[in-house]
Short mmCIF file of C-alpha atoms and ligand atoms in Angstrom, two decimals:
data_model
loop_
_atom_site.label_atom_id
_atom_site.label_comp_id
_atom_site.label_asym_id
_atom_site.label_seq_id
_atom_site.Cartn_x
_atom_site.Cartn_y
_atom_site.Cartn_z
CA MET Z 1 58.99 214.44 421.93
CA ILE Z 2 58.83 212.66 425.31
CA GLY Z 3 56.13 214.48 427.48
CA LYS Z 4 54.82 216.42 424.54
CA ARG Z 5 51.00 215.93 424.44
CA LEU Z 6 48.90 217.16 421.35
CA LEU Z 7 45.60 218.85 422.57
CA MET Z 8 43.18 217.00 420.10
CA ILE Z 9 39.81 217.74 421.87
CA PRO Z 10 37.06 219.69 420.15
CA GLY Z 11 38.22 222.78 421.65
CA PRO Z 12 40.37 224.20 423.26
CA ILE Z 13 42.79 223.26 420.55
CA GLU Z 14 46.62 223.60 419.70
CA PHE Z 15 47.37 227.35 419.23
CA THR Z 16 50.00 228.70 417.01
CA PRO Z 17 53.35 229.89 418.51
CA GLU Z 18 52.42 233.62 417.31
CA VAL Z 19 49.09 233.45 419.23
CA LEU Z 20 50.56 232.24 422.33
CA ALA Z 21 53.44 234.79 422.16
CA GLU Z 22 50.86 237.62 421.72
CA MET Z 23 49.01 236.49 424.82
CA ALA Z 24 52.19 236.75 426.91
CA LYS Z 25 52.78 240.41 426.12
CA PRO Z 26 52.41 242.95 428.71
CA THR Z 27 48.64 244.01 428.77
CA LEU Z 28 47.95 247.44 427.28
CA SER Z 29 45.24 249.94 428.48
CA HIS Z 30 41.99 249.34 426.65
CA THR Z 31 42.22 252.95 425.51
CA ASP Z 32 45.86 252.56 424.25
CA PRO Z 33 46.04 253.78 420.46
CA GLN Z 34 47.67 250.30 419.63
CA PHE Z 35 45.02 248.37 421.26
CA ILE Z 36 42.16 250.51 419.72
CA GLU Z 37 43.88 249.86 416.32
CA GLU Z 38 44.01 246.07 416.92
CA PHE Z 39 40.45 245.81 418.27
CA GLY Z 40 39.28 247.74 415.14
CA GLN Z 41 41.38 245.30 412.85
CA ALA Z 42 39.97 242.27 414.61
CA LEU Z 43 36.35 243.40 413.97
CA GLU Z 44 37.11 244.03 410.24
CA LYS Z 45 38.80 240.67 410.01
CA MET Z 46 35.76 238.84 411.49
CA ARG Z 47 33.59 239.94 408.66
CA LYS Z 48 36.02 238.30 406.31
CA VAL Z 49 36.14 235.16 408.12
CA TRP Z 50 32.39 234.89 408.52
CA LEU Z 51 32.05 235.99 404.83
CA ALA Z 52 29.62 238.57 405.95
CA PRO Z 53 30.78 241.81 404.27
CA ASN Z 54 27.78 243.73 405.84
CA GLY Z 55 27.60 242.06 409.28
CA GLN Z 56 27.94 243.62 412.68
CA PRO Z 57 30.68 241.81 414.57
CA PHE Z 58 30.80 241.69 418.32
CA ILE Z 59 33.93 240.58 420.46
CA ILE Z 60 32.77 240.04 424.01
CA ALA Z 61 34.60 238.45 426.99
CA GLY Z 62 32.97 235.08 427.79
CA SER Z 63 32.56 231.54 426.44
CA GLY Z 64 30.62 230.30 423.71
CA THR Z 65 27.45 229.77 426.03
CA LEU Z 66 27.64 233.47 426.43
CA ALA Z 67 27.47 233.84 422.79
CA MET Z 68 24.54 231.59 422.61
CA GLU Z 69 22.62 233.78 425.06
CA ILE Z 70 23.48 236.94 423.42
CA ALA Z 71 22.15 235.55 420.08
CA ALA Z 72 18.99 234.27 421.68
CA VAL Z 73 18.13 237.10 424.03
CA ASN Z 74 18.77 240.24 421.67
CA ILE Z 75 16.35 238.98 418.91
CA THR Z 76 13.78 237.16 421.08
CA GLU Z 77 10.81 238.67 422.96
CA PRO Z 78 8.65 236.88 425.19
CA GLY Z 79 6.04 235.11 423.40
CA ASP Z 80 8.07 234.66 420.13
CA ASN Z 81 8.04 231.27 418.46
CA VAL Z 82 11.44 229.69 417.86
CA LEU Z 83 12.13 226.45 416.03
CA ILE Z 84 15.18 224.41 417.10
CA LEU Z 85 16.78 221.85 414.80
CA HIS Z 86 17.72 219.17 417.28
CA THR Z 87 21.19 217.46 416.51
CA GLY Z 88 22.51 216.91 420.04
CA TYR Z 89 23.56 218.26 423.52
CA PHE Z 90 24.22 221.78 422.23
CA SER Z 91 20.67 222.18 420.36
CA GLU Z 92 19.14 221.29 423.65
CA ARG Z 93 21.26 223.86 425.44
CA MET Z 94 20.14 226.56 422.91
CA ALA Z 95 16.45 225.50 423.40
CA ASP Z 96 17.04 225.98 427.36
CA ILE Z 97 18.36 229.44 426.63
CA PHE Z 98 15.45 230.61 424.33
CA LYS Z 99 12.85 229.24 426.77
CA LEU Z 100 14.54 230.89 429.75
CA HIS Z 101 13.95 234.14 427.76
CA GLY Z 102 10.29 233.59 427.28
CA ALA Z 103 10.28 232.01 423.78
CA ASN Z 104 7.79 229.32 422.76
CA VAL Z 105 10.22 226.64 421.70
CA ASP Z 106 9.35 223.84 419.35
CA ILE Z 107 11.95 221.28 418.51
CA VAL Z 108 12.50 219.20 415.22
CA GLN Z 109 13.94 216.08 416.69
CA SER Z 110 16.33 213.51 415.29
CA THR Z 111 17.65 210.22 416.29
CA VAL Z 112 21.26 210.02 417.72
CA GLY Z 113 23.72 210.65 414.84
CA ASP Z 114 21.23 211.83 412.31
CA LEU Z 115 19.71 215.22 411.13
CA PRO Z 116 16.02 216.16 410.99
CA GLN Z 117 14.79 215.93 407.27
CA ILE Z 118 14.87 219.35 405.64
CA ASP Z 119 11.29 218.64 404.46
CA GLU Z 120 10.10 218.23 408.00
CA VAL Z 121 11.63 221.54 408.86
CA ARG Z 122 10.07 223.23 405.96
CA LYS Z 123 6.57 221.76 407.01
CA LYS Z 124 7.06 222.94 410.52
CA LEU Z 125 8.18 226.52 409.46
CA ALA Z 126 4.95 226.68 407.33
CA SER Z 127 2.72 225.53 410.19
CA LYS Z 128 2.95 228.77 412.06
CA LYS Z 129 4.90 232.11 412.21
CA TYR Z 130 8.36 231.29 413.77
CA LYS Z 131 10.43 234.49 414.48
CA THR Z 132 13.77 232.24 414.67
CA LEU Z 133 15.13 229.08 413.34
CA SER Z 134 18.18 227.84 415.45
CA ILE Z 135 20.71 225.62 414.04
CA THR Z 136 23.76 223.97 415.53
CA HIS Z 137 26.08 223.99 412.57
CA VAL Z 138 28.30 221.15 414.05
CA ASP Z 139 26.75 219.48 417.23
CA THR Z 140 29.95 218.72 419.21
CA SER Z 141 28.36 215.97 421.09
CA THR Z 142 27.68 213.94 417.86
CA GLY Z 143 29.93 215.39 415.18
CA VAL Z 144 26.98 215.86 413.00
CA ARG Z 145 26.93 218.71 410.69
CA ALA Z 146 23.69 220.42 409.56
CA ASP Z 147 23.21 221.71 406.08
CA VAL Z 148 23.06 225.38 407.06
CA LYS Z 149 22.81 226.45 403.33
CA ALA Z 150 19.53 224.52 402.85
CA LEU Z 151 18.03 225.46 406.14
CA ALA Z 152 18.64 228.89 405.74
CA ALA Z 153 17.10 229.02 402.24
CA ALA Z 154 13.95 227.17 403.75
CA ALA Z 155 13.76 229.79 406.58
CA GLN Z 156 13.93 232.65 404.09
CA GLU Z 157 10.77 231.44 402.65
CA THR Z 158 8.74 232.04 405.65
CA ASP Z 159 10.86 235.27 406.72
CA THR Z 160 12.30 233.50 409.63
CA LEU Z 161 15.61 234.76 411.28
CA VAL Z 162 18.27 232.23 411.29
CA VAL Z 163 20.76 231.72 414.13
CA VAL Z 164 23.72 229.45 413.62
CA ASP Z 165 25.69 228.05 416.69
CA GLY Z 166 28.96 227.93 414.83
CA VAL Z 167 31.10 227.28 417.93
CA CYS Z 168 32.42 223.99 416.66
CA ALA Z 169 32.34 225.16 412.94
CA VAL Z 170 33.20 228.92 412.35
CA ALA Z 171 36.72 229.02 410.41
CA GLY Z 172 36.63 225.33 409.93
CA GLU Z 173 33.38 224.48 408.17
CA GLU Z 174 32.06 226.35 404.99
CA LEU Z 175 30.00 229.07 406.22
CA ARG Z 176 28.94 231.95 403.93
CA MET Z 177 27.01 233.94 406.20
CA GLU Z 178 25.75 236.66 403.91
CA GLU Z 179 25.23 234.66 400.77
CA TRP Z 180 23.45 231.94 402.63
CA GLY Z 181 21.09 234.45 404.49
CA VAL Z 182 22.27 233.56 408.00
CA ASP Z 183 21.33 236.32 410.58
CA ILE Z 184 23.47 235.55 413.53
CA ALA Z 185 26.39 233.18 413.47
CA PHE Z 186 28.60 232.95 416.65
CA THR Z 187 31.47 230.95 417.88
CA ALA Z 188 34.12 231.07 420.85
CA SER Z 189 37.80 231.74 420.51
CA GLN Z 190 38.98 228.18 421.74
CA LYS Z 191 37.88 226.42 418.67
CA ALA Z 192 38.73 226.75 414.99
CA ILE Z 193 39.28 230.42 415.59
CA GLY Z 194 42.60 229.39 417.29
CA VAL Z 195 42.65 231.68 420.49
CA PRO Z 196 42.68 230.33 424.16
CA PRO Z 197 39.19 230.21 425.78
CA GLY Z 198 37.61 233.47 426.72
CA LEU Z 199 36.08 235.27 423.78
CA ALA Z 200 32.35 235.06 422.62
CA LEU Z 201 32.50 236.02 418.90
CA LEU Z 202 29.38 236.86 416.86
CA VAL Z 203 28.31 238.49 413.66
CA ALA Z 204 24.82 239.68 413.16
CA SER Z 205 23.20 240.59 409.86
CA LYS Z 206 21.23 243.97 409.18
CA LYS Z 207 18.10 242.13 409.54
CA ALA Z 208 19.05 240.90 413.12
CA ILE Z 209 20.12 244.30 414.12
CA GLU Z 210 16.83 245.72 412.77
CA ALA Z 211 14.90 242.93 414.73
CA PHE Z 212 16.88 244.08 417.92
CA LYS Z 213 16.21 247.77 417.28
CA SER Z 214 12.50 247.34 416.66
CA ARG Z 215 11.76 245.20 419.77
CA LYS Z 216 9.04 246.38 422.10
CA SER Z 217 10.32 244.74 425.40
CA PRO Z 218 13.84 245.24 427.00
CA VAL Z 219 16.45 242.68 426.73
CA GLY Z 220 16.28 240.39 429.67
CA ALA Z 221 20.13 240.09 430.27
CA TYR Z 222 22.08 243.12 431.33
CA TYR Z 223 25.64 241.92 430.16
CA CYS Z 224 24.23 240.55 426.90
CA ASP Z 225 22.29 243.52 425.75
CA TRP Z 226 23.46 244.94 422.48
CA GLN Z 227 22.17 248.51 423.41
CA TYR Z 228 25.62 248.60 425.35
CA TRP Z 229 27.85 246.48 423.14
CA LEU Z 230 26.88 248.07 419.78
CA PRO Z 231 28.30 251.44 420.50
CA VAL Z 232 31.52 249.85 421.70
CA MET Z 233 32.15 247.80 418.59
CA GLU Z 234 31.15 250.80 416.39
CA ALA Z 235 33.71 252.86 418.33
CA TYR Z 236 36.68 250.58 418.29
CA GLU Z 237 35.87 249.94 414.49
CA GLY Z 238 36.09 253.71 413.97
CA ARG Z 239 39.33 253.68 415.93
CA LYS Z 240 38.07 255.33 419.14
CA SER Z 241 37.83 253.52 422.44
CA ALA Z 242 34.41 253.25 424.27
CA TYR Z 243 33.58 251.51 427.57
CA PHE Z 244 30.83 249.16 428.75
CA GLY Z 245 32.89 246.13 430.20
CA THR Z 246 36.71 245.73 430.19
CA PRO Z 247 37.73 244.01 427.10
CA ALA Z 248 39.80 240.93 427.45
CA VAL Z 249 42.86 242.98 425.99
CA ASN Z 250 45.38 239.99 425.46
CA LEU Z 251 42.79 237.66 424.00
CA VAL Z 252 41.55 240.47 421.73
CA ARG Z 253 45.14 241.03 420.46
CA ALA Z 254 45.81 237.26 420.05
CA LEU Z 255 42.48 237.11 418.13
CA ASN Z 256 43.72 239.86 415.72
CA ILE Z 257 46.83 237.67 415.11
CA SER Z 258 44.86 234.51 414.58
CA LEU Z 259 42.42 235.90 412.38
CA GLY Z 260 45.20 237.42 410.28
CA GLN Z 261 46.60 233.73 410.00
CA ILE Z 262 43.20 232.44 408.98
CA LEU Z 263 42.88 235.11 406.39
CA ASP Z 264 46.41 234.47 405.09
CA GLU Z 265 45.63 230.74 404.37
CA GLY Z 266 42.39 232.03 402.69
CA MET Z 267 38.93 230.82 403.46
CA GLU Z 268 38.63 228.53 400.53
CA ALA Z 269 41.87 226.84 401.27
CA ARG Z 270 40.96 226.58 404.93
CA PHE Z 271 37.68 224.90 404.24
CA ALA Z 272 39.44 222.40 401.96
CA ARG Z 273 42.07 221.67 404.49
CA HIS Z 274 39.63 220.79 407.23
CA ALA Z 275 37.75 218.54 404.81
CA ARG Z 276 40.97 216.77 403.83
CA ASN Z 277 42.09 216.23 407.57
CA ALA Z 278 38.68 215.06 408.45
CA ALA Z 279 38.67 212.59 405.58
CA ALA Z 280 42.19 211.44 406.47
CA PHE Z 281 40.98 210.75 410.29
CA ARG Z 282 38.02 208.87 408.89
CA ALA Z 283 40.03 206.71 406.47
CA GLY Z 284 42.55 205.92 409.12
CA LEU Z 285 39.92 205.01 411.89
CA SER Z 286 37.79 203.03 409.33
CA ALA Z 287 40.93 201.12 408.39
CA ILE Z 288 41.25 199.73 411.78
CA GLY Z 289 37.66 198.94 412.18
CA LEU Z 290 36.17 201.74 414.11
CA GLY Z 291 32.83 203.29 413.33
CA PHE Z 292 31.22 206.70 413.71
CA VAL Z 293 28.51 208.41 415.57
CA PRO Z 294 27.07 210.26 412.36
CA MET Z 295 25.16 208.03 410.42
CA ARG Z 296 26.06 209.23 406.96
CA LYS Z 297 29.34 210.43 405.46
CA GLU Z 298 27.59 213.74 404.16
CA ILE Z 299 26.62 214.89 407.62
CA MET Z 300 29.98 214.07 409.25
CA ALA Z 301 31.72 217.23 410.45
CA ASN Z 302 35.06 218.27 409.36
CA THR Z 303 36.02 219.85 412.59
CA LEU Z 304 35.64 216.73 414.85
CA SER Z 305 35.12 212.97 414.76
CA ALA Z 306 32.88 211.19 417.09
CA VAL Z 307 34.00 207.60 417.25
CA TYR Z 308 32.53 204.41 418.92
CA TYR Z 309 35.12 202.50 420.99
CA PRO Z 310 35.93 199.26 419.26
CA GLU Z 311 34.46 196.01 420.69
CA GLY Z 312 35.96 195.29 424.10
CA THR Z 313 37.29 198.76 424.84
CA ASP Z 314 35.81 201.72 426.62
CA ALA Z 315 36.87 205.11 428.07
CA SER Z 316 39.90 203.53 429.77
CA ILE Z 317 41.69 203.90 426.48
CA LEU Z 318 41.57 207.64 426.73
CA PRO Z 319 44.41 208.03 429.49
CA LEU Z 320 46.40 205.54 427.54
CA ILE Z 321 46.08 207.65 424.31
CA ALA Z 322 46.90 210.73 426.24
CA LYS Z 323 50.15 209.04 427.71
CA ASN Z 324 50.96 208.17 424.05
CA GLY Z 325 50.96 211.70 423.03
CA ALA Z 326 47.34 212.77 422.03
CA MET Z 327 44.66 214.14 424.52
CA LEU Z 328 41.23 213.24 423.21
CA ALA Z 329 37.69 213.90 424.62
CA GLY Z 330 35.15 211.38 425.99
CA GLY Z 331 31.64 211.19 425.08
CA LEU Z 332 29.07 213.86 425.78
CA LEU Z 333 25.66 212.85 424.74
CA PRO Z 334 24.01 211.28 427.75
CA ALA Z 335 22.33 208.47 425.55
CA ILE Z 336 25.45 207.18 424.18
CA LYS Z 337 28.15 208.81 426.66
CA THR Z 338 30.07 205.81 427.58
CA LYS Z 339 30.12 204.34 424.05
CA TYR Z 340 32.21 206.92 422.05
CA PHE Z 341 34.95 209.36 422.11
CA ARG Z 342 35.73 212.46 420.20
CA ILE Z 343 38.80 213.90 418.32
CA GLY Z 344 38.89 217.48 417.48
CA HIS Z 345 40.69 218.28 414.24
CA MET Z 346 40.30 222.11 413.70
CA GLY Z 347 42.48 225.23 413.46
CA MET Z 348 46.07 224.83 412.15
CA SER Z 349 46.19 221.09 412.62
CA ASP Z 350 47.81 219.13 409.78
CA ALA Z 351 49.31 216.06 408.66
CA SER Z 352 51.80 215.66 411.54
CA GLU Z 353 49.00 215.98 414.20
CA ILE Z 354 46.72 213.60 412.24
CA LEU Z 355 49.35 210.87 411.96
CA ALA Z 356 50.72 211.24 415.59
CA THR Z 357 47.26 211.08 416.97
CA LEU Z 358 46.41 207.82 414.89
CA GLY Z 359 49.71 206.30 416.02
CA ALA Z 360 48.70 207.19 419.75
CA ILE Z 361 45.47 205.52 419.23
CA GLU Z 362 46.87 202.33 417.54
CA GLN Z 363 49.34 201.99 420.40
CA SER Z 364 46.60 202.31 423.02
CA LEU Z 365 44.16 200.14 421.38
CA SER Z 366 46.88 197.30 420.93
CA SER Z 367 47.73 197.51 424.70
CA ALA Z 368 44.06 197.33 425.40
CA GLY Z 369 44.01 194.05 423.56
CA TYR Z 370 42.09 195.23 420.45
CA SER Z 371 43.51 193.43 417.40
CA PHE Z 372 44.19 195.11 413.92
CA GLU Z 373 47.05 195.46 411.57
CA PRO Z 374 49.66 197.87 413.23
CA GLY Z 375 49.93 200.83 410.90
CA ALA Z 376 46.76 200.40 408.91
CA SER Z 377 45.19 203.49 410.22
CA LEU Z 378 48.55 205.58 409.45
CA SER Z 379 48.77 204.29 405.94
CA ALA Z 380 45.13 204.84 405.15
CA ALA Z 381 45.15 208.38 406.58
CA GLN Z 382 48.53 209.08 404.67
CA ALA Z 383 46.86 208.00 401.33
CA ALA Z 384 43.98 210.26 402.04
CA LEU Z 385 46.26 213.22 402.80
CA MET Z 386 48.24 212.60 399.57
CA GLN Z 387 45.21 212.75 397.25
CA PRO Z 388 45.51 215.74 395.21
N1 PMP F 1 27.88 225.18 421.08
C1 PMP F 1 28.73 224.27 420.78
C2 PMP F 1 28.37 223.79 419.25
C3 PMP F 1 29.78 223.89 421.36
O1 PMP F 1 30.58 223.06 420.94
C4 PMP F 1 30.14 224.38 422.61
C5 PMP F 1 31.39 224.11 423.51
N2 PMP F 1 31.82 222.80 423.19
C6 PMP F 1 29.19 225.63 422.98
C7 PMP F 1 28.22 225.81 422.25
C8 PMP F 1 29.48 226.08 424.37
O2 PMP F 1 30.71 226.73 424.20
P1 PMP F 1 31.46 227.09 425.68
O3 PMP F 1 31.84 225.74 426.23
O4 PMP F 1 32.66 227.92 425.28
O5 PMP F 1 30.67 227.89 426.52
#
């Protein structure tokens, strides 16, 4: 459709008509029985999406960065040792947050587009007592996906809490929070959860809540403090209202709709669809000679692709691609910022968005003078999508 532009950035994403319609409803009181019921349902559904049947969900107005700070500040006391798995821009942000709240931060580094070796992480964990290991599940700046299952298993050997920044992963990448032994996993509404920006969403394990309850010093951030939010979440789940900060009523109602759509699809089907869509994008982009920031196929995210501009082109193709129907994102990691772009493929996106996006990329590359066989990316993606 002329003028229709797909939002194919790594969040915010395209939202379903049902979610958008929910947002447009008149705002209810946060003490309205209907809202109390919907808030309670959303909390219950979060446990199912995170695959954490005994987890404590939190829905708090704010962006993903707030979720990062909530995770760090409630379980960290000044002087605690924290180990950060470095995969890009967002692991550095997490390190800054932990440091601000008094943690001694060590970082296991990796080169751009790669992951630190698991043995290196294991060695580091054994070298001194770390309270927390922090992992960015998918670093949105590089499209690198960490092996949360293996890392969490390593952390359990040393009784280290595992915090997962799942902002670009939850409800898209496979995450089995309880089975894998993850203690805090958080995201933000605008990513694979499929709700406009504005909610910080977090699930904490029993162990994380115990670590919070047994802390000796107060939490150093008022709005983040679980002592105020826990009673609110418990109240709404028990179908009563409670107040600390006014909930983002329309967003919470939209979240309840979106979580319902996610669970209707089913988590296994959802993980598989994200994997298939990512494979289709990769097949298409490879077919026209484009390369990826992540160094190996096994560490490439299913929620976004970070792609190098082909020879002779640069960020000036992005407005062309947008004009041709798909809004993509530029680079983010300072070291390679001008050399690559990013395509988000999470949430409800499917074949039609993939093929339309590849079509827009081909048209724009062609007008920028890059030569390839027209349609090659579309046919490779189509073949990948048609695999059983
Ligand atoms: N972590 C990751 C992995 C992210 O992708 C983002 C946002 N792109 C954030 C944290 C921060 O989220 P927000 O922009 O909503 O504050």
